[in-house]
Each structure stands twice: as structure tokens, then as C-alpha cells.
């Protein structure tokens, strides 16, 4: 998934981030050279504050001399200022220990990713580049009417295990990849619906219910055996094709949420409905 190189966060994202801790990385050798805490657009200001001579500024100047930009990562957010101070201190100490002891870092064996702050729990992404954070915390709104007359079934897709099949298990990382096979299997079935709806649906679109973000989309192919049926539930696994647009509207670049549905109202507010399916037909 490609993102644009943004120069600032939108006011909506700044409000969601609150205090955050971030890292600056050199694209010349992919090393972290600065850990900081910030509020608003603090992470972008280092490249604009080059007056004082310091090691940080010398590194930034070398990056700019090579015609490149500093890579910027939000490590965690949704913090109070006091919490941000603690996290900043811990990360600076950790990086110092890694460097001093020449330690190596591989894939962690932790079963859990750790506790999120209350303000992170509603979002798909707890850390990432600045452009990923901007795109995923403030997806662009697209009116349902822009998708034309296509018969669409919107389904809630959550990062949970699946009791039917481990190949349908999902985590946050898989939800961020619209091409993921587990995500495809979860999106296209098994759904409790009427035969009339199953016979008519043309597209199945996966929605992350806490933000309304579109995470997956498939076209149901015309085929005599278009679905499997079992105990009142329908599965379109064998007759769907990935799509990244409907009616000429891009669904993933930039990231969007479709408004004026049962999941997201016309003002972009997330609905509390418990129904996992919403139709436009």
C-alpha cells in the first residue's frame, strides 16, 4: 500500500494523537538517530529548525544533501504529557543499551503486542510512519452514492480468531493488507442472509467497524454455483475476485470510509449497530 509523503497531520489526527513518542530514521542507512515526544506536528519541525549546531541537525543536513527526507515514525500515541516523558525515556535508554552492548533485534516471541492506550483502542494502527498514521486515523469520506448502482454488501471485519477455521484468523496487520488471504476468506463468508440477497449481491466490502475504514473488497462473479450454503449461511469463497475500485472510485488509495450506510452516517459518525451486514439494495 502506497502513501504520500505528508508534511503535517490534519487537525483531526492531531486531536486523536494527543501526546506521542516518535523516532527519526535516516534513509541513508536505516538507522534511528533521534527519539522524541511531541504534540501536534512536532515530529515535522526538526527539518525546519536547523539553526543550532547539533549531531541531530548534522545528520538531517547529510540526508537533505543526498536529496532525501527524514523518515518519521510514530511509536505510540494517545498519551498524557507525563506518560510521553516516561515512554521517551524508556526508548532512549533501550536504544542506548542496544548500541552499547551491540545487541541484535529479531522478531519478538511475545504472544501479545502489549496494552494500548485508551485512545489507540479504536484505531487499526498503534504505530507507523506519519503518512500511514494520517491515512488510517483520518480516512477520507466517500458518499455511498459515489459507488453508483452496484449492489453492495458491507460486512464488519474484526481482528479476531475464527471458531470455524484458523485460516480465517485475523490480526491488525492482516487487516491493513487488502490482499491478505485470511482477510479474503473472512470477508466473503459465512454470512447469515436471505437467498434473495445472496442471489443479487454484486460486491462484498469489508469494513473495520471501529472507524468505518474499508479493508477489503471483492466482486461476486456470475456463476451458476455462486455460493455455498450451510445452515442459513452463505459463503462466496469460490466465486469472488479482488477489486480496488467500484464505479471508478478507488477504495484503498487513499484510505476511505463510505458514509451514509448503516455503519457510518452521512456525517461520518460511526454507528453502534450490532448487525454485521449492511446493504445498499
mmCIF file of C-alpha atoms in Angstrom:
data_model
loop_
_atom_site.group_PDB
_atom_site.id
_atom_site.type_symbol
_atom_site.label_atom_id
_atom_site.label_comp_id
_atom_site.label_asym_id
_atom_site.label_seq_id
_atom_site.Cartn_x
_atom_site.Cartn_y
_atom_site.Cartn_z
ATOM 1 C CA UNK A 1 0.000 0.000 0.000
ATOM 2 C CA UNK A 2 1.479 3.337 -1.041
ATOM 3 C CA UNK A 3 1.124 6.526 0.943
ATOM 4 C CA UNK A 4 2.017 10.111 0.122
ATOM 5 C CA UNK A 5 4.864 11.845 1.964
ATOM 6 C CA UNK A 6 2.872 14.256 4.126
ATOM 7 C CA UNK A 7 4.298 17.429 5.660
ATOM 8 C CA UNK A 8 1.817 17.758 8.535
ATOM 9 C CA UNK A 9 -1.044 15.989 10.280
ATOM 10 C CA UNK A 10 -4.598 17.152 9.827
ATOM 11 C CA UNK A 11 -6.316 18.731 12.866
ATOM 12 C CA UNK A 12 -8.431 15.564 13.221
ATOM 13 C CA UNK A 13 -5.332 13.369 13.506
ATOM 14 C CA UNK A 14 -3.601 15.783 15.891
ATOM 15 C CA UNK A 15 -6.623 15.539 18.192
ATOM 16 C CA UNK A 16 -6.512 11.740 18.130
ATOM 17 C CA UNK A 17 -2.750 11.524 18.645
ATOM 18 C CA UNK A 18 -2.622 13.780 21.718
ATOM 19 C CA UNK A 19 0.920 13.354 23.098
ATOM 20 C CA UNK A 20 3.002 10.818 21.202
ATOM 21 C CA UNK A 21 6.528 9.401 21.065
ATOM 22 C CA UNK A 22 8.328 9.218 17.750
ATOM 23 C CA UNK A 23 11.557 8.191 16.026
ATOM 24 C CA UNK A 24 13.522 9.871 13.233
ATOM 25 C CA UNK A 25 15.300 7.473 10.866
ATOM 26 C CA UNK A 26 17.989 8.147 8.278
ATOM 27 C CA UNK A 27 17.088 6.757 4.838
ATOM 28 C CA UNK A 28 20.816 6.571 4.069
ATOM 29 C CA UNK A 29 21.434 3.594 6.367
ATOM 30 C CA UNK A 30 18.024 2.941 8.008
ATOM 31 C CA UNK A 31 19.275 3.853 11.486
ATOM 32 C CA UNK A 32 17.297 5.543 14.236
ATOM 33 C CA UNK A 33 19.102 8.750 15.154
ATOM 34 C CA UNK A 34 16.556 10.529 17.350
ATOM 35 C CA UNK A 35 13.763 9.677 19.805
ATOM 36 C CA UNK A 36 11.381 12.406 20.878
ATOM 37 C CA UNK A 37 7.975 13.186 22.302
ATOM 38 C CA UNK A 38 5.577 15.600 20.742
ATOM 39 C CA UNK A 39 2.177 17.152 20.366
ATOM 40 C CA UNK A 40 0.502 18.265 17.149
ATOM 41 C CA UNK A 41 3.009 18.500 14.300
ATOM 42 C CA UNK A 42 6.161 18.453 16.406
ATOM 43 C CA UNK A 43 7.581 15.459 14.508
ATOM 44 C CA UNK A 44 7.787 17.515 11.283
ATOM 45 C CA UNK A 45 9.516 20.550 12.782
ATOM 46 C CA UNK A 46 13.062 19.194 13.122
ATOM 47 C CA UNK A 47 13.830 19.686 9.432
ATOM 48 C CA UNK A 48 12.691 23.315 9.755
ATOM 49 C CA UNK A 49 14.770 24.093 12.887
ATOM 50 C CA UNK A 50 18.306 23.812 11.563
ATOM 51 C CA UNK A 51 19.852 26.906 13.150
ATOM 52 C CA UNK A 52 21.613 25.282 16.130
ATOM 53 C CA UNK A 53 24.668 23.092 15.555
ATOM 54 C CA UNK A 54 23.989 19.596 16.898
ATOM 55 C CA UNK A 55 24.541 15.971 15.958
ATOM 56 C CA UNK A 56 20.851 15.641 15.086
ATOM 57 C CA UNK A 57 20.994 18.625 12.736
ATOM 58 C CA UNK A 58 24.200 17.408 11.106
ATOM 59 C CA UNK A 59 22.524 14.083 10.321
ATOM 60 C CA UNK A 60 19.480 15.856 8.897
ATOM 61 C CA UNK A 61 21.735 18.059 6.741
ATOM 62 C CA UNK A 62 23.525 14.986 5.342
ATOM 63 C CA UNK A 63 20.157 13.424 4.494
ATOM 64 C CA UNK A 64 18.991 16.580 2.733
ATOM 65 C CA UNK A 65 22.328 16.890 0.880
ATOM 66 C CA UNK A 66 21.648 13.433 -0.562
ATOM 67 C CA UNK A 67 18.300 14.649 -1.856
ATOM 68 C CA UNK A 68 16.277 12.589 0.604
ATOM 69 C CA UNK A 69 13.891 13.224 3.500
ATOM 70 C CA UNK A 70 13.987 12.043 7.087
ATOM 71 C CA UNK A 71 11.799 9.008 7.742
ATOM 72 C CA UNK A 72 9.362 9.654 10.566
ATOM 73 C CA UNK A 73 7.652 7.016 12.709
ATOM 74 C CA UNK A 74 5.066 7.393 15.430
ATOM 75 C CA UNK A 75 5.905 4.707 18.008
ATOM 76 C CA UNK A 76 2.938 5.222 20.320
ATOM 77 C CA UNK A 77 0.270 7.873 20.882
ATOM 78 C CA UNK A 78 -2.805 8.808 22.867
ATOM 79 C CA UNK A 79 -0.654 9.663 25.890
ATOM 80 C CA UNK A 80 -0.629 12.346 28.540
ATOM 81 C CA UNK A 81 2.481 14.511 28.609
ATOM 82 C CA UNK A 82 3.724 12.681 31.702
ATOM 83 C CA UNK A 83 3.251 9.290 30.051
ATOM 84 C CA UNK A 84 5.057 10.527 26.944
ATOM 85 C CA UNK A 85 8.054 11.590 29.067
ATOM 86 C CA UNK A 86 8.249 8.086 30.578
ATOM 87 C CA UNK A 87 7.992 6.320 27.220
ATOM 88 C CA UNK A 88 10.560 8.664 25.647
ATOM 89 C CA UNK A 89 12.977 7.977 28.486
ATOM 90 C CA UNK A 90 12.474 4.210 28.237
ATOM 91 C CA UNK A 91 13.079 4.167 24.490
ATOM 92 C CA UNK A 92 16.185 6.345 24.681
ATOM 93 C CA UNK A 93 17.553 4.001 27.361
ATOM 94 C CA UNK A 94 16.651 0.945 25.289
ATOM 95 C CA UNK A 95 18.339 2.310 22.158
ATOM 96 C CA UNK A 96 21.401 3.218 24.201
ATOM 97 C CA UNK A 97 21.545 -0.313 25.611
ATOM 98 C CA UNK A 98 21.195 -1.850 22.132
ATOM 99 C CA UNK A 99 24.069 0.288 20.872
ATOM 100 C CA UNK A 100 26.346 -0.081 23.895
ATOM 101 C CA UNK A 101 26.003 -3.846 24.147
ATOM 102 C CA UNK A 102 25.807 -4.333 20.351
ATOM 103 C CA UNK A 103 22.589 -6.282 20.767
ATOM 104 C CA UNK A 104 20.570 -7.578 17.839
ATOM 105 C CA UNK A 105 16.808 -7.402 17.452
ATOM 106 C CA UNK A 106 14.807 -10.108 15.724
ATOM 107 C CA UNK A 107 11.121 -10.995 15.727
ATOM 108 C CA UNK A 108 9.918 -10.887 19.338
ATOM 109 C CA UNK A 109 8.497 -14.058 20.887
ATOM 110 C CA UNK A 110 5.766 -12.165 22.754
ATOM 111 C CA UNK A 111 2.341 -13.692 22.245
ATOM 112 C CA UNK A 112 0.655 -10.325 22.825
ATOM 113 C CA UNK A 113 1.591 -6.941 21.389
ATOM 114 C CA UNK A 114 1.104 -5.188 24.721
ATOM 115 C CA UNK A 115 -1.611 -2.913 26.077
ATOM 116 C CA UNK A 116 -2.771 0.022 24.003
ATOM 117 C CA UNK A 117 -3.691 3.388 25.410
ATOM 118 C CA UNK A 118 -7.422 4.080 25.590
ATOM 119 C CA UNK A 119 -7.153 6.397 22.582
ATOM 120 C CA UNK A 120 -5.460 3.696 20.478
ATOM 121 C CA UNK A 121 -8.093 1.027 21.071
ATOM 122 C CA UNK A 122 -10.463 2.470 18.464
ATOM 123 C CA UNK A 123 -7.787 2.578 15.760
ATOM 124 C CA UNK A 124 -6.284 -0.087 13.482
ATOM 125 C CA UNK A 125 -2.746 1.201 13.820
ATOM 126 C CA UNK A 126 -0.846 1.754 17.079
ATOM 127 C CA UNK A 127 2.426 2.742 15.367
ATOM 128 C CA UNK A 128 3.619 3.533 11.860
ATOM 129 C CA UNK A 129 5.013 6.132 9.508
ATOM 130 C CA UNK A 130 3.474 9.580 9.590
ATOM 131 C CA UNK A 131 1.693 9.030 6.278
ATOM 132 C CA UNK A 132 0.259 5.687 7.438
ATOM 133 C CA UNK A 133 -0.968 7.304 10.652
ATOM 134 C CA UNK A 134 -2.597 10.168 8.735
ATOM 135 C CA UNK A 135 -4.320 7.849 6.232
ATOM 136 C CA UNK A 136 -5.596 5.336 8.769
ATOM 137 C CA UNK A 137 -6.639 7.655 11.593
ATOM 138 C CA UNK A 138 -8.476 10.008 9.252
ATOM 139 C CA UNK A 139 -9.723 8.032 6.229
ATOM 140 C CA UNK A 140 -11.347 10.154 3.557
ATOM 141 C CA UNK A 141 -15.136 10.086 3.433
ATOM 142 C CA UNK A 142 -16.791 8.785 0.284
ATOM 143 C CA UNK A 143 -20.584 9.076 -0.120
ATOM 144 C CA UNK A 144 -22.323 5.794 -0.804
ATOM 145 C CA UNK A 145 -23.939 7.401 -3.840
ATOM 146 C CA UNK A 146 -20.494 7.720 -5.473
ATOM 147 C CA UNK A 147 -20.415 3.938 -5.867
ATOM 148 C CA UNK A 148 -23.291 4.090 -8.320
ATOM 149 C CA UNK A 149 -25.945 1.432 -8.676
ATOM 150 C CA UNK A 150 -23.748 -1.533 -7.785
ATOM 151 C CA UNK A 151 -25.415 -3.892 -5.305
ATOM 152 C CA UNK A 152 -23.031 -3.911 -2.359
ATOM 153 C CA UNK A 153 -22.997 -5.878 0.863
ATOM 154 C CA UNK A 154 -20.878 -4.199 3.541
ATOM 155 C CA UNK A 155 -19.686 -6.591 6.249
ATOM 156 C CA UNK A 156 -17.973 -5.944 9.570
ATOM 157 C CA UNK A 157 -14.485 -7.449 9.748
ATOM 158 C CA UNK A 158 -12.675 -7.532 13.092
ATOM 159 C CA UNK A 159 -9.124 -8.611 14.077
ATOM 160 C CA UNK A 160 -10.177 -11.751 15.928
ATOM 161 C CA UNK A 161 -9.753 -15.509 15.728
ATOM 162 C CA UNK A 162 -12.387 -17.525 13.887
ATOM 163 C CA UNK A 163 -14.023 -20.521 15.559
ATOM 164 C CA UNK A 164 -14.755 -22.187 12.223
ATOM 165 C CA UNK A 165 -11.343 -22.060 10.567
ATOM 166 C CA UNK A 166 -7.877 -20.873 11.675
ATOM 167 C CA UNK A 167 -7.231 -19.783 8.071
ATOM 168 C CA UNK A 168 -9.769 -17.027 8.730
ATOM 169 C CA UNK A 169 -7.986 -15.707 11.824
ATOM 170 C CA UNK A 170 -7.205 -12.002 11.623
ATOM 171 C CA UNK A 171 -4.963 -9.533 13.428
ATOM 172 C CA UNK A 172 -4.384 -5.808 12.918
ATOM 173 C CA UNK A 173 -1.536 -6.410 10.459
ATOM 174 C CA UNK A 174 -3.665 -8.598 8.201
ATOM 175 C CA UNK A 175 -6.445 -6.017 8.219
ATOM 176 C CA UNK A 176 -4.002 -3.488 6.773
ATOM 177 C CA UNK A 177 -3.326 -5.699 3.735
ATOM 178 C CA UNK A 178 -6.360 -5.868 1.417
ATOM 179 C CA UNK A 179 -4.690 -8.724 -0.487
ATOM 180 C CA UNK A 180 -4.370 -10.961 2.582
ATOM 181 C CA UNK A 181 -5.879 -14.423 2.085
ATOM 182 C CA UNK A 182 -7.258 -14.715 5.629
ATOM 183 C CA UNK A 183 -8.944 -11.363 5.151
ATOM 184 C CA UNK A 184 -10.475 -12.566 1.882
ATOM 185 C CA UNK A 185 -11.871 -15.704 3.492
ATOM 186 C CA UNK A 186 -13.344 -13.733 6.396
ATOM 187 C CA UNK A 187 -14.881 -11.116 4.079
ATOM 188 C CA UNK A 188 -16.666 -13.434 1.656
ATOM 189 C CA UNK A 189 -18.398 -15.770 4.150
ATOM 190 C CA UNK A 190 -20.044 -17.290 6.081
ATOM 191 C CA UNK A 191 -22.840 -14.725 6.321
ATOM 192 C CA UNK A 192 -26.412 -15.156 7.506
ATOM 193 C CA UNK A 193 -28.625 -13.614 4.853
ATOM 194 C CA UNK A 194 -31.630 -14.303 2.654
ATOM 195 C CA UNK A 195 -31.330 -16.258 -0.566
ATOM 196 C CA UNK A 196 -32.683 -13.233 -2.421
ATOM 197 C CA UNK A 197 -29.792 -11.103 -1.159
ATOM 198 C CA UNK A 198 -27.291 -13.890 -1.878
ATOM 199 C CA UNK A 199 -28.573 -14.179 -5.445
ATOM 200 C CA UNK A 200 -28.432 -10.411 -6.023
ATOM 201 C CA UNK A 201 -25.246 -9.138 -4.349
ATOM 202 C CA UNK A 202 -22.540 -7.915 -6.759
ATOM 203 C CA UNK A 203 -19.820 -6.742 -4.358
ATOM 204 C CA UNK A 204 -18.780 -7.650 -0.814
ATOM 205 C CA UNK A 205 -16.865 -4.925 1.022
ATOM 206 C CA UNK A 206 -15.144 -5.444 4.380
ATOM 207 C CA UNK A 207 -15.381 -2.624 6.929
ATOM 208 C CA UNK A 208 -13.422 -2.155 10.158
ATOM 209 C CA UNK A 209 -16.338 -1.283 12.476
ATOM 210 C CA UNK A 210 -14.487 0.990 14.916
ATOM 211 C CA UNK A 211 -13.508 3.515 12.243
ATOM 212 C CA UNK A 212 -15.615 2.643 9.189
ATOM 213 C CA UNK A 213 -12.418 2.071 7.182
ATOM 214 C CA UNK A 214 -12.705 -0.075 4.036
ATOM 215 C CA UNK A 215 -10.294 -3.002 4.468
ATOM 216 C CA UNK A 216 -11.271 -5.379 1.645
ATOM 217 C CA UNK A 217 -13.439 -5.573 -1.469
ATOM 218 C CA UNK A 218 -14.487 -8.371 -3.824
ATOM 219 C CA UNK A 219 -16.717 -8.696 -6.844
ATOM 220 C CA UNK A 220 -19.056 -11.695 -6.859
ATOM 221 C CA UNK A 221 -18.654 -13.445 -10.191
ATOM 222 C CA UNK A 222 -21.587 -14.597 -12.274
ATOM 223 C CA UNK A 223 -21.593 -18.356 -11.951
ATOM 224 C CA UNK A 224 -24.369 -20.938 -11.633
ATOM 225 C CA UNK A 225 -22.865 -22.050 -8.298
ATOM 226 C CA UNK A 226 -22.065 -18.596 -6.977
ATOM 227 C CA UNK A 227 -22.106 -19.575 -3.300
ATOM 228 C CA UNK A 228 -22.010 -22.382 -0.774
ATOM 229 C CA UNK A 229 -24.911 -22.723 1.633
ATOM 230 C CA UNK A 230 -24.930 -24.223 5.110
ATOM 231 C CA UNK A 231 -27.380 -23.780 7.990
ATOM 232 C CA UNK A 232 -28.753 -20.455 6.787
ATOM 233 C CA UNK A 233 -25.310 -19.005 5.982
ATOM 234 C CA UNK A 234 -23.768 -18.214 2.610
ATOM 235 C CA UNK A 235 -20.138 -18.332 1.501
ATOM 236 C CA UNK A 236 -18.892 -16.766 -1.772
ATOM 237 C CA UNK A 237 -15.297 -18.002 -1.399
ATOM 238 C CA UNK A 238 -15.146 -19.872 -4.725
ATOM 239 C CA UNK A 239 -16.604 -17.120 -6.904
ATOM 240 C CA UNK A 240 -15.141 -13.753 -5.923
ATOM 241 C CA UNK A 241 -12.454 -11.522 -7.381
ATOM 242 C CA UNK A 242 -10.478 -8.797 -5.606
ATOM 243 C CA UNK A 243 -11.251 -5.228 -6.695
ATOM 244 C CA UNK A 244 -9.654 -1.949 -5.676
ATOM 245 C CA UNK A 245 -12.384 0.282 -7.072
ATOM 246 C CA UNK A 246 -16.139 0.355 -7.616
ATOM 247 C CA UNK A 247 -17.741 2.639 -10.198
ATOM 248 C CA UNK A 248 -14.326 4.230 -10.799
ATOM 249 C CA UNK A 249 -13.894 5.120 -7.108
ATOM 250 C CA UNK A 250 -10.638 3.963 -5.517
ATOM 251 C CA UNK A 251 -11.165 2.077 -2.254
ATOM 252 C CA UNK A 252 -7.646 1.863 -0.785
ATOM 253 C CA UNK A 253 -5.523 4.739 -2.113
ATOM 254 C CA UNK A 254 -6.192 6.943 -0.300
ATOM 255 C CA UNK A 255 -7.828 5.020 2.520
ATOM 256 C CA UNK A 256 -11.539 5.744 2.677
ATOM 257 C CA UNK A 257 -14.682 5.153 4.663
ATOM 258 C CA UNK A 258 -18.028 5.024 2.877
ATOM 259 C CA UNK A 259 -20.584 7.275 4.557
ATOM 260 C CA UNK A 260 -24.385 7.187 4.548
ATOM 261 C CA UNK A 261 -24.527 3.469 5.371
ATOM 262 C CA UNK A 262 -25.810 1.639 8.442
ATOM 263 C CA UNK A 263 -22.208 1.545 9.708
ATOM 264 C CA UNK A 264 -21.270 5.202 9.116
ATOM 265 C CA UNK A 265 -23.831 8.005 8.892
ATOM 266 C CA UNK A 266 -23.756 10.904 6.405
ATOM 267 C CA UNK A 267 -21.671 12.980 8.851
ATOM 268 C CA UNK A 268 -19.004 10.285 9.190
ATOM 269 C CA UNK A 269 -20.111 9.218 12.668
ATOM 270 C CA UNK A 270 -19.677 5.526 13.448
ATOM 271 C CA UNK A 271 -22.890 3.629 14.166
ATOM 272 C CA UNK A 272 -23.325 1.361 17.176
ATOM 273 C CA UNK A 273 -25.482 -1.154 15.292
ATOM 274 C CA UNK A 274 -24.778 -4.775 16.174
ATOM 275 C CA UNK A 275 -25.832 -6.061 12.757
ATOM 276 C CA UNK A 276 -22.692 -7.326 10.942
ATOM 277 C CA UNK A 277 -24.171 -6.677 7.472
ATOM 278 C CA UNK A 278 -25.378 -3.542 5.682
ATOM 279 C CA UNK A 279 -26.808 -3.462 2.151
ATOM 280 C CA UNK A 280 -27.364 -0.637 -0.306
ATOM 281 C CA UNK A 281 -30.073 -2.573 -2.156
#
